[in-house]
Amino acid sequence: MEKWNADIVSLLYKPLSGSLPIRLLRLHPGKPGEGLKAELVPTSIEEVEGRYEATSYTWGSPVDPQSMTCDGLKVIIQKNAFHMLNDLRRTDMARTVWIDAICIDQSNIKERAAQVAIMHHIYRRAERVVIWLGRPDEYSALSMAYAAGLDVTKLLGESRDIGDSAIKDWDIYDRKSYFFEPEEEGDPDQHRTLGIALVKFINRPWFNRVWVQQEAALCRETCAICGDQEVGWDNIFALAWMLLPRSIGLYPDYIADDLNRTLNNISAAENIQRRRRRLFGDVYQTRGELIFQPLISRLVNSSRFGATDPRDKLYSLRYFAEDADAWFDIDYGVPWQVLYADVARRFLERGVLGFLKNAGRVRQKPDGGAPPPLLPSWVPDFRDGSWGSDVITEHPRWMPGGPKTDTAYDVPGRAAGSVHSLPRRHRRRPDLPKEIKDFKGPRKALLQSYASFKAIMADEIVYLGGVLDDPFDIEATLRILRDDLDYVGKLDSQAYLNAEGLSAAYKLTLILSSNRDQGLADSKYADDNWDDWIRWAQDSAQGRETMPAWQYSMEASGALQSFRFAVTRHGYFCLVPRPTQTGDAVCILVGYATGVALRRWQPPGLAQAGSGVSREGLKSSGAATTAEYFELIGDAYIHGMMANEARCIIDEFRCRHNPTQSQLQAMSRASDSGRGEAWRTVGLPGGYAAVLETLGDHLVNMV
């Protein structure tokens, strides 16, 4: 697209200069069917503040571009931009708008970077932001009319307490208005038709784009148009709120749309509304201000949304992340692979490990159907426009690797690891795209690097439970549960490390020890809820309207679907990513909020010794010339180890990684087979004596 207008760029665009310079598009009046005519007006934001409209839309496919006349020149633009300008054009007077595809010289990467850096000014200081939701269809007319008729005041009031620490979100969701409430349906046929239309409407591409999180949030006067219908932003949010289920996935069977996509788009509207409420409302007593969060927290949301340019997953957060300047500069000359690797390196060296939520082979998006050959496994892939299926949602009280760092300013210099170039003989030789071949600079070497992470626990997986191909296959579900419980029942000890019975520990592992309200669950919770869940699952007459509490927790954890049960050599019960194999490892990294699953990696050209993890590999010193490398698979949950137990035991018993015989004997004497006084000192059961050999500070090298 950047080359469409290469022959007229020098005539159309003159260099921008001065403070906050922009161009505006003065759209000439015209009748439907007439060609679009406009002129570009160089100016500054200070000069035109409050006298233009900023547009928010999706670029869409570059296929079938259209043309318009601008400053007497024929300009090629995307089809979406063309249709939007046709909808915005008035018949009797000119209209002044800002549209990124035309007002920015897209072929000039320096100008693009400079304009992106002031994007928040462009939207916040506009007279109005106009959201173009796309061309009208049979669903949009019904949906826009429905949105226009909603009781906005009531619905905004219902959502106002979301995020208030004094009120449980589940309590709000339980009493919220909901479109698919059975007793509210009225005429079933009309309600069904409208319900299908609303879900189709909320699944329009606009809701899933990362840039709209900023564009729709910053201007008080924000409206949405679709065809000749127009409603205010609050009406759009109210529609999304009405579609937000009270419970996980509670939609009628006739809704055939992808549920994850629908919930993702509803979440996008919620995020925008939350920012608008903080900027323009008085709910948080911060009228006129934004409550900023660190970049790592913002990435949790932005990584779910789409972007035409992968770099915009980061650049779009420049204004909303309080510490963005510490992690990256806006530069469209840097390939996205290098940008992602460089940001990850900086995170690691500051002890901020939240980026690993988007890293690992289960999260990295394949290119052309093949495994990603360029990104090291420890580098996040923010391109994935989805969230949740391969991620363990951390509990606020979890800290298996000790306290975590979230911002660049929390603990300056507290590194969680470091990055090093792979020895030349260990490097991969992938085919590089032209963009990377042409890129010059030392950061390019990050694509042939390994990251040494500080770790405090590692153990080999010796048993893996099954996973479902069909989440509704009850027979397969029950078979997997029976097989797992049979295996657990044959273990030597019937008490888990933390003194729970093995059966209860297994059941709690499946739900991450979290109940429906995201409180921590215990053995009594398992005893009280397991049998009810099994009976509900076996009863084909029961539906989601009678769904028991345990099913909520199972769906939230992803157990038996995205994650599978695992047992390690020393007896840890875990949930690990679906692709995990026996012989892989679970590990606890210093400062990370969950465990991780790892797989041994053999450098190209070396003899393949299988994919398993050897005892020596788990106990490597981390030196690049002698230690083995690992690939990160993804997040893992390790039952009984999520509350900093590893560090407490290491400090009390002076656990050493790869201990000598004398060190092992010293740990055993202090433990006294789990009966020693030291266990009462750390407040842990003596069952943890079985895992002393898996603990100790060491480095894990990930490629």
XYZ file of C-alpha atoms in Angstrom:
703
model
C 0.000 0.000 0.000
C 2.912 2.336 0.720
C 3.867 2.206 -2.995
C 0.436 2.846 -4.493
C 1.093 6.572 -4.911
C 4.864 6.493 -5.334
C 4.770 8.602 -8.501
C 2.930 11.520 -6.863
C 4.230 11.433 -3.292
C 6.548 14.401 -3.776
C 3.698 16.434 -5.261
C 1.101 15.457 -2.669
C 3.154 15.648 0.527
C 5.415 18.457 1.662
C 7.561 17.931 4.780
C 5.812 18.650 8.072
C 7.485 21.070 10.450
C 6.875 23.005 13.626
C 5.144 21.980 16.846
C 2.588 19.148 16.582
C 2.263 19.421 12.795
C -0.482 17.518 10.982
C -2.384 17.547 7.720
C -6.160 17.658 7.508
C -8.310 16.484 4.622
C -10.880 18.994 3.426
C -13.520 16.784 1.814
C -15.448 18.631 -0.876
C -19.238 18.286 -1.050
C -20.732 15.960 -3.615
C -23.711 13.839 -4.513
C -23.846 10.034 -4.178
C -22.092 8.435 -7.116
C -19.877 11.411 -7.866
C -16.112 11.033 -7.559
C -14.472 11.972 -4.268
C -12.580 15.265 -4.308
C -10.542 16.763 -1.493
C -7.500 18.814 -0.591
C -4.795 18.367 2.033
C -4.313 21.263 4.451
C -0.967 21.407 6.345
C -1.491 22.879 9.804
C -0.791 22.225 13.483
C -2.927 20.810 16.245
C -2.767 24.069 18.225
C -4.086 25.979 15.236
C -7.074 23.724 14.496
C -7.894 22.286 17.925
C -11.607 21.535 18.180
C -12.273 22.302 14.486
C -11.876 18.912 12.789
C -13.195 15.368 13.093
C -10.813 12.447 13.581
C -11.806 9.151 12.012
C -11.512 5.654 13.448
C -11.885 2.737 11.050
C -10.155 -0.446 9.905
C -7.840 -0.367 6.921
C -9.119 -3.691 5.676
C -7.741 -5.690 2.787
C -5.501 -3.986 0.183
C -7.409 -5.904 -2.494
C -9.477 -3.793 -4.924
C -8.189 -0.307 -3.983
C -10.189 2.734 -5.084
C -9.223 6.182 -6.318
C -10.099 9.762 -5.422
C -8.887 13.200 -6.422
C -6.785 15.090 -3.893
C -5.160 18.418 -4.751
C -5.929 17.643 -8.380
C -4.016 14.350 -8.262
C -5.364 10.825 -8.592
C -4.748 9.132 -5.249
C -5.168 5.392 -4.637
C -6.656 4.489 -1.233
C -7.952 1.375 0.506
C -11.491 0.317 -0.233
C -12.555 0.893 3.388
C -11.190 4.440 3.408
C -12.993 5.125 0.130
C -16.358 3.907 1.422
C -15.949 5.766 4.702
C -15.241 9.067 2.950
C -18.289 8.523 0.747
C -20.411 8.044 3.870
C -18.912 11.135 5.512
C -19.177 13.438 2.520
C -21.902 16.039 2.726
C -23.949 17.183 -0.253
C -23.961 20.907 0.541
C -20.764 21.811 2.389
C -17.179 20.711 2.913
C -16.145 18.535 5.836
C -12.733 18.647 7.514
C -11.445 15.307 8.768
C -8.248 13.601 9.822
C -7.708 10.166 8.260
C -4.401 8.391 8.761
C -4.247 6.696 5.346
C -4.210 10.064 3.536
C -3.065 12.675 6.060
C 0.153 10.749 6.777
C 2.682 10.014 4.053
C 2.642 6.256 4.528
C 5.768 5.814 2.399
C 7.828 7.964 4.791
C 8.682 5.816 7.820
C 10.119 8.791 9.759
C 6.935 10.774 9.285
C 4.819 7.768 10.239
C 6.786 7.409 13.476
C 6.510 11.123 14.286
C 2.750 11.165 13.650
C 2.175 8.024 15.713
C 4.007 9.701 18.583
C 1.410 12.532 18.651
C -1.620 10.383 17.824
C -3.137 10.946 21.270
C -3.121 14.709 20.626
C -4.829 14.228 17.274
C -7.745 12.320 18.785
C -8.063 14.022 22.140
C -8.100 17.541 20.676
C -10.524 16.867 17.842
C -14.017 18.350 17.860
C -15.382 14.841 17.479
C -14.230 11.305 16.740
C -16.247 9.447 14.136
C -16.124 5.658 14.272
C -16.890 4.046 10.913
C -18.019 0.506 11.630
C -18.088 -0.602 8.013
C -20.691 -0.815 5.302
C -24.291 -1.526 6.322
C -25.841 -4.961 5.962
C -28.954 -6.830 7.086
C -27.626 -7.076 10.639
C -26.364 -3.527 11.141
C -29.716 -1.776 10.679
C -31.337 -3.874 13.421
C -28.313 -3.471 15.709
C -27.940 0.290 15.327
C -31.655 0.769 15.960
C -31.450 -1.464 19.033
C -28.414 0.452 20.359
C -30.186 3.776 19.847
C -33.133 2.616 21.986
C -31.175 1.284 24.974
C -31.417 2.820 28.444
C -27.820 4.031 28.435
C -27.911 5.579 31.905
C -29.082 2.323 33.488
C -26.600 0.113 31.648
C -23.614 2.390 32.261
C -24.563 2.399 35.914
C -24.495 -1.398 36.033
C -20.967 -1.547 34.650
C -19.541 1.293 36.705
C -18.218 -0.848 39.579
C -16.259 -3.301 37.436
C -12.699 -3.244 38.727
C -13.659 -1.814 42.125
C -11.682 -3.894 44.613
C -14.463 -3.534 47.188
C -16.989 -5.298 44.951
C -16.571 -8.746 43.427
C -16.945 -8.657 39.662
C -18.984 -11.864 39.782
C -21.615 -10.103 41.911
C -21.943 -7.429 39.233
C -22.174 -9.960 36.414
C -24.779 -12.011 38.262
C -27.220 -9.097 38.408
C -26.425 -7.343 35.124
C -28.895 -6.943 32.280
C -28.447 -9.602 29.618
C -29.993 -9.765 26.168
C -30.325 -13.548 26.154
C -32.160 -13.711 29.481
C -34.930 -16.316 28.836
C -37.722 -14.473 30.618
C -36.938 -11.285 28.705
C -37.275 -12.755 25.231
C -40.873 -11.782 24.289
C -41.537 -12.930 20.725
C -39.040 -15.832 20.338
C -38.597 -15.469 16.572
C -37.981 -11.721 16.698
C -35.655 -12.102 19.669
C -33.680 -14.807 17.898
C -33.345 -12.711 14.736
C -32.204 -9.688 16.735
C -29.802 -11.770 18.838
C -28.081 -13.147 15.739
C -27.858 -9.620 14.323
C -26.311 -8.186 17.504
C -23.617 -10.850 17.720
C -22.789 -10.401 14.021
C -22.604 -6.656 14.643
C -20.248 -6.874 17.642
C -18.017 -9.185 15.599
C -17.319 -6.501 13.011
C -13.565 -6.047 12.482
C -13.438 -2.561 14.010
C -13.872 -3.846 17.554
C -10.816 -6.096 17.303
C -8.252 -3.533 16.159
C -5.601 -2.398 18.605
C -5.512 1.269 17.515
C -9.209 1.817 18.270
C -8.445 1.343 21.961
C -6.878 4.797 21.810
C -8.961 6.372 19.070
C -12.343 5.753 20.701
C -11.251 6.618 24.234
C -9.760 10.104 24.064
C -12.474 12.461 22.801
C -15.620 13.193 24.798
C -17.702 13.572 21.641
C -17.416 10.179 19.984
C -20.039 8.633 17.737
C -20.358 5.537 15.552
C -21.852 5.427 12.069
C -22.909 2.552 9.863
C -24.599 3.527 6.626
C -26.926 6.448 7.351
C -27.407 5.479 11.024
C -25.504 7.179 13.830
C -25.374 6.587 17.603
C -23.174 7.825 20.419
C -20.343 5.749 21.824
C -22.240 5.097 25.058
C -24.930 3.336 23.041
C -22.333 1.093 21.400
C -20.904 0.167 24.781
C -24.408 -0.448 26.169
C -25.048 -2.896 23.315
C -21.803 -4.728 24.099
C -22.699 -4.803 27.795
C -26.065 -6.383 26.999
C -24.252 -9.158 25.095
C -21.724 -9.870 27.861
C -22.740 -13.226 29.383
C -23.347 -13.527 33.087
C -21.382 -16.752 33.047
C -18.755 -18.358 30.851
C -20.050 -18.995 27.364
C -23.761 -18.795 28.155
C -25.090 -18.173 24.631
C -28.039 -19.920 22.936
C -27.260 -22.774 20.573
C -28.449 -20.766 17.553
C -25.534 -18.325 17.932
C -22.990 -19.878 15.569
C -20.302 -17.175 15.750
C -16.911 -17.860 17.323
C -17.480 -17.312 21.047
C -13.866 -16.341 21.751
C -14.007 -13.659 19.086
C -17.298 -12.319 20.431
C -16.063 -12.143 24.022
C -12.799 -10.573 22.850
C -14.668 -7.793 21.043
C -16.948 -7.185 24.010
C -13.833 -6.921 26.155
C -12.450 -4.352 23.714
C -15.543 -2.193 24.215
C -15.203 -2.602 27.989
C -11.581 -1.443 27.885
C -12.493 1.641 25.878
C -15.362 2.473 28.221
C -13.154 2.077 31.274
C -10.674 4.570 29.848
C -13.418 7.001 28.884
C -14.949 6.766 32.340
C -11.646 7.627 33.939
C -11.017 10.484 31.551
C -14.461 12.073 31.428
C -16.348 10.709 34.437
C -16.038 11.245 38.169
C -16.259 7.611 39.217
C -12.595 7.540 40.213
C -12.373 11.242 41.103
C -9.921 11.658 38.243
C -11.912 13.829 35.868
C -9.727 14.912 32.973
C -6.957 12.464 33.777
C -5.981 8.968 32.719
C -4.819 6.360 35.186
C -1.722 4.963 33.527
C -0.453 1.419 33.845
C 2.916 -0.109 33.045
C 3.477 -1.404 29.536
C 3.504 -5.023 30.663
C -0.045 -4.655 32.025
C -1.284 -2.931 28.880
C 0.150 -5.685 26.709
C -2.167 -8.201 28.371
C -5.052 -6.452 26.617
C -3.460 -5.113 23.446
C -2.011 -8.453 22.413
C -5.554 -9.757 21.949
C -6.368 -7.203 19.284
C -5.408 -7.014 15.632
C -3.074 -4.680 13.786
C -2.123 -4.391 10.124
C 1.472 -3.709 11.171
C 2.737 -6.021 13.980
C 4.822 -3.180 15.402
C 1.656 -1.282 16.235
C 0.873 -3.791 18.976
C 3.539 -1.867 20.907
C 3.462 1.562 19.307
C -0.269 1.975 19.952
C 0.467 1.857 23.691
C 2.922 4.733 23.693
C 0.446 7.113 25.324
C -1.314 4.743 27.727
C 1.738 3.007 29.215
C 3.498 5.125 31.809
C 6.901 3.538 31.194
C 6.742 3.012 27.413
C 9.790 5.203 26.773
C 11.935 2.763 28.746
C 11.118 -0.134 26.441
C 11.044 1.121 22.851
C 11.245 4.034 20.434
C 8.763 4.329 17.593
C 10.720 3.337 14.505
C 9.084 1.689 11.495
C 12.501 0.858 10.104
C 12.954 -1.891 12.707
C 11.509 -5.290 11.661
C 8.796 -6.465 14.032
C 10.779 -9.606 14.917
C 13.742 -7.509 16.051
C 11.463 -5.088 17.912
C 9.745 -7.880 19.854
C 13.085 -9.507 20.727
C 14.620 -6.215 21.840
C 11.658 -5.332 24.073
C 11.788 -8.828 25.606
C 15.517 -8.419 26.263
C 14.913 -5.132 28.047
C 12.105 -6.655 30.099
C 14.318 -9.567 31.135
C 17.222 -7.348 32.114
C 14.905 -5.248 34.324
C 13.314 -8.303 35.943
C 9.918 -7.815 34.268
C 8.808 -11.259 33.072
C 5.156 -10.679 32.238
C 6.081 -10.771 28.524
C 6.399 -14.548 28.779
C 2.588 -14.738 28.716
C 2.926 -14.142 24.969
C 6.047 -16.256 24.491
C 6.605 -19.975 24.038
C 5.839 -22.229 21.127
C 2.140 -22.527 22.030
C 1.711 -18.751 21.767
C 3.918 -17.945 18.796
C 1.948 -17.665 15.589
C 3.102 -19.892 12.712
C 4.183 -18.290 9.458
C 2.987 -20.038 6.323
C 1.920 -23.116 8.250
C 5.448 -23.829 9.534
C 6.842 -23.358 13.051
C 8.261 -19.864 13.509
C 11.917 -20.182 12.483
C 12.913 -16.633 13.401
C 11.597 -15.883 16.885
C 13.469 -17.512 19.748
C 10.990 -19.303 22.011
C 11.531 -16.773 24.836
C 10.477 -13.856 22.609
C 6.794 -12.875 22.806
C 4.655 -12.887 19.680
C 2.134 -10.095 20.082
C 0.668 -10.680 16.617
C -1.734 -13.326 17.898
C -5.118 -11.597 17.909
C -6.601 -13.894 20.526
C -6.193 -14.485 24.191
C -6.947 -17.064 26.818
C -6.807 -20.465 25.162
C -3.108 -21.120 25.874
C -2.626 -18.886 28.902
C -2.922 -19.645 32.600
C -4.634 -16.702 34.253
C -2.578 -15.901 37.295
C -4.144 -15.523 40.718
C -3.288 -12.264 42.539
C -1.725 -14.246 45.392
C 0.531 -16.388 43.230
C 4.271 -15.788 43.267
C 6.014 -19.123 42.702
C 9.235 -17.347 41.767
C 8.967 -14.706 44.454
C 7.760 -11.098 44.118
C 7.375 -9.887 40.547
C 8.335 -6.582 38.953
C 5.853 -4.791 36.681
C 7.430 -1.488 35.657
C 10.784 -0.189 34.545
C 10.979 1.852 37.737
C 10.108 -0.759 40.388
C 13.507 -2.232 41.159
C 16.108 -0.723 38.827
C 18.813 -3.199 37.997
C 17.061 -6.291 39.390
C 17.654 -8.508 36.393
C 15.881 -11.841 36.041
C 18.375 -12.993 33.423
C 20.426 -11.924 30.447
C 20.650 -12.438 26.690
C 23.666 -13.788 24.800
C 24.515 -14.598 21.207
C 24.496 -18.260 20.317
C 27.897 -19.695 19.383
C 28.184 -19.755 15.615
C 28.120 -23.559 15.507
C 24.796 -23.603 17.379
C 22.947 -21.100 15.213
C 19.936 -21.901 13.078
C 20.006 -21.031 9.400
C 16.466 -19.976 8.497
C 15.472 -18.184 5.326
C 15.342 -14.511 6.235
C 12.716 -12.183 4.762
C 14.065 -9.207 2.854
C 13.097 -6.765 5.598
C 15.434 -8.512 8.044
C 18.217 -9.062 5.516
C 18.249 -5.331 4.770
C 18.127 -4.254 8.416
C 21.450 -3.098 9.797
C 22.317 -2.907 13.446
C 23.425 -5.019 16.409
C 19.857 -5.801 17.520
C 19.496 -8.156 14.546
C 21.711 -10.630 16.436
C 18.893 -11.110 18.977
C 17.248 -13.494 16.530
C 20.237 -15.818 16.985
C 20.481 -15.572 20.756
C 19.663 -17.452 23.917
C 18.286 -16.011 27.144
C 19.580 -17.170 30.519
C 16.760 -17.060 33.057
C 17.252 -17.314 36.799
C 15.412 -20.411 38.019
C 14.828 -22.020 41.411
C 13.100 -25.321 40.598
C 13.007 -27.831 37.748
C 11.745 -31.374 37.388
C 11.103 -33.873 34.610
C 7.590 -34.884 33.548
C 6.998 -38.635 33.730
C 3.206 -38.842 33.289
C 0.787 -36.935 31.067
C -2.993 -37.107 31.168
C -5.176 -37.037 28.087
C -6.762 -34.066 26.335
C -10.052 -33.676 24.508
C -10.489 -33.240 20.778
C -14.159 -32.426 21.366
C -14.892 -30.431 24.565
C -18.450 -31.809 24.572
C -17.366 -35.460 24.495
C -18.502 -36.566 27.954
C -17.338 -40.171 27.526
C -13.815 -39.017 26.698
C -13.858 -36.562 29.601
C -14.794 -39.249 32.096
C -12.240 -41.647 30.619
C -9.420 -39.093 31.045
C -10.465 -38.419 34.638
C -10.560 -42.151 35.436
C -7.142 -42.743 33.869
C -5.595 -39.861 35.813
C -7.132 -40.947 39.117
C -6.043 -44.548 38.497
C -2.457 -43.375 37.985
C -2.577 -41.156 41.064
C -4.060 -43.970 43.112
C -1.086 -46.230 42.356
C 1.551 -43.778 43.589
C 3.593 -44.897 46.595
C 2.311 -42.194 48.929
C -1.333 -41.149 49.141
C -0.458 -37.743 50.577
C 0.656 -34.846 48.403
C 3.588 -32.573 49.247
C 1.310 -30.129 51.076
C -0.417 -32.917 53.053
C -3.553 -32.965 50.895
C -4.849 -36.338 49.809
C -3.647 -37.184 46.310
C -7.186 -37.347 44.949
C -8.006 -33.877 46.274
C -4.662 -32.526 45.049
C -5.397 -33.878 41.552
C -8.848 -32.287 41.464
C -7.549 -28.942 42.702
C -4.762 -29.024 40.103
C -7.388 -29.211 37.347
C -8.952 -25.930 38.511
C -5.711 -24.159 39.501
C -6.970 -24.275 43.108
C -9.393 -21.466 42.222
C -13.139 -21.399 42.803
C -15.736 -19.665 40.651
C -15.088 -16.312 42.359
C -11.330 -16.695 41.828
C -10.809 -17.320 45.514
C -8.318 -19.983 46.544
C -9.958 -23.409 46.861
C -9.004 -26.199 49.277
C -9.698 -29.893 49.749
C -13.128 -29.190 51.240
C -14.091 -27.303 48.096
C -13.116 -30.337 46.027
C -15.079 -32.668 48.304
C -18.165 -30.432 48.189
C -18.263 -29.851 44.425
C -16.647 -32.721 42.496
C -19.481 -35.238 42.683
C -22.100 -32.615 41.728
C -20.043 -31.773 38.655
C -19.681 -35.397 37.607
C -23.451 -35.965 37.941
C -24.177 -32.820 35.926
C -21.741 -33.861 33.190
C -23.295 -37.323 32.930
C -26.883 -36.037 32.744
C -27.623 -35.200 29.099
C -30.816 -33.417 30.168
C -28.857 -30.796 32.088
C -27.800 -27.602 30.314
C -25.611 -24.629 31.037
C -28.392 -22.931 32.958
C -27.756 -25.472 35.754
C -23.979 -25.456 35.357
C -22.280 -26.237 38.711
C -19.494 -24.174 40.224
C -16.816 -26.730 39.310
C -17.567 -26.381 35.588
C -16.920 -22.630 35.763
C -13.498 -23.359 37.239
C -12.730 -26.068 34.666
C -13.534 -23.730 31.776
C -11.478 -20.954 33.338
C -8.433 -23.222 33.756
C -8.572 -24.828 30.297
C -7.895 -28.258 31.835
C -8.359 -31.239 29.486
C -8.487 -28.867 26.508
C -5.625 -26.371 26.248
C -3.836 -27.843 29.264
C -3.290 -31.386 30.500
C -2.519 -32.943 33.851
C 1.095 -33.987 34.474
C 3.127 -35.631 37.216
C 6.871 -35.123 37.570
C 9.603 -37.498 38.674
C 9.581 -36.121 42.225
C 5.804 -36.011 42.522
C 4.682 -32.509 41.521
C 1.124 -32.321 40.132
C 0.919 -29.821 37.266
C -1.162 -28.414 34.451
C 0.970 -28.054 31.329
C 0.274 -26.938 27.730
C -1.409 -29.422 25.434
C 1.696 -30.080 23.212
C 3.818 -31.054 26.239
C 5.443 -34.505 26.099
C 6.794 -36.892 28.699
C 10.444 -36.053 29.221
C 9.750 -32.327 29.068
C 10.230 -30.285 32.236
C 8.409 -27.893 34.520
C 10.384 -25.022 35.950
C 9.944 -22.017 38.246
C 11.612 -18.795 37.104
C 12.577 -16.030 39.504
C 9.982 -13.258 39.363
C 7.453 -14.999 37.084
C 3.837 -15.410 38.182
C 3.360 -19.013 36.979
C 5.533 -22.002 36.283
C 6.713 -22.823 32.763
C 7.050 -25.954 30.645
C 10.345 -26.495 28.789
C 11.681 -28.864 26.134
C 15.305 -29.763 25.539
C 16.706 -28.275 22.318
C 19.559 -29.715 20.316
C 21.587 -27.266 18.210
C 21.595 -27.972 14.462
C 24.263 -30.444 13.431
C 24.580 -32.115 16.827
C 23.476 -35.687 17.319
C 19.796 -35.835 18.237
C 19.323 -37.477 21.598
C 15.520 -37.251 21.605
C 13.251 -34.519 22.841
C 13.337 -35.586 26.481
C 15.072 -33.707 29.268
C 17.968 -35.543 30.825
C 18.839 -35.327 34.490
C 22.056 -33.585 33.512
C 20.174 -31.152 31.291
C 17.939 -30.067 34.132
C 20.940 -29.547 36.325
C 23.106 -27.616 33.891
C 25.197 -24.734 35.138
C 23.874 -22.396 32.464
C 27.279 -21.846 30.834
C 26.739 -21.498 27.089
C 29.580 -23.846 26.163
C 28.630 -26.705 28.475
C 24.929 -26.475 29.251
C 22.018 -27.694 27.241
C 19.454 -25.327 25.772
C 15.701 -25.440 26.173
C 12.732 -24.189 24.238
C 9.923 -22.539 26.137
C 6.637 -24.349 25.536
C 4.368 -22.152 27.650
C 2.835 -21.542 31.071
C 2.454 -24.266 33.689
C 0.717 -24.561 37.050
C 2.583 -26.479 39.769
C 0.316 -27.451 42.646
C 1.589 -26.542 46.089
C 4.382 -24.359 44.707
C 2.565 -21.180 43.712
C 3.053 -19.175 46.940
C 6.857 -18.846 47.089
C 7.345 -22.237 48.732
C 10.445 -22.915 46.618
C 12.355 -19.887 47.879
C 11.364 -20.506 51.501
C 12.616 -24.096 51.347
C 15.826 -23.134 49.494
C 16.708 -20.520 52.090
C 15.886 -22.718 55.092
C 17.591 -25.895 53.910
C 20.340 -24.247 51.853
C 19.277 -26.194 48.803
C 21.862 -26.317 46.072
C 21.283 -26.955 42.425
C 22.981 -30.185 41.357
C 24.080 -30.784 44.965
C 27.139 -32.755 45.957
C 26.692 -35.853 48.073
C 27.675 -33.969 51.221
C 25.184 -31.180 50.450
C 22.440 -33.766 49.938
C 23.279 -35.348 53.275
C 23.160 -31.943 55.016
C 19.717 -31.219 53.548
C 18.505 -34.676 54.557
C 19.722 -34.238 58.138
C 17.959 -30.879 58.450
C 14.806 -32.359 56.973
C 14.901 -35.532 59.089
C 12.571 -37.242 56.562
C 10.114 -34.391 56.859
C 10.015 -34.445 60.664
C 12.697 -31.849 61.352
C 12.117 -28.637 63.287
C 13.043 -26.667 60.159
C 9.711 -27.604 58.540
C 7.822 -25.992 61.404
C 10.035 -22.930 61.001
C 9.008 -22.427 57.354
C 5.398 -23.376 58.080
C 5.256 -26.174 55.526
C 4.463 -29.890 55.851
C 7.357 -32.301 55.802
C 6.062 -33.834 52.582
C 8.097 -31.214 50.741
C 11.197 -33.174 51.737
C 10.581 -35.283 48.631
C 11.387 -32.366 46.325
C 14.507 -30.898 47.968
C 16.662 -32.234 45.138
C 14.658 -30.275 42.531
C 15.297 -26.920 44.200
C 18.176 -24.488 44.017
C 19.294 -21.348 42.221
C 20.547 -21.951 38.691
C 20.249 -20.667 35.132
C 18.085 -22.056 32.362
C 19.131 -21.212 28.804
C 16.230 -20.758 26.403
C 16.595 -20.503 22.647
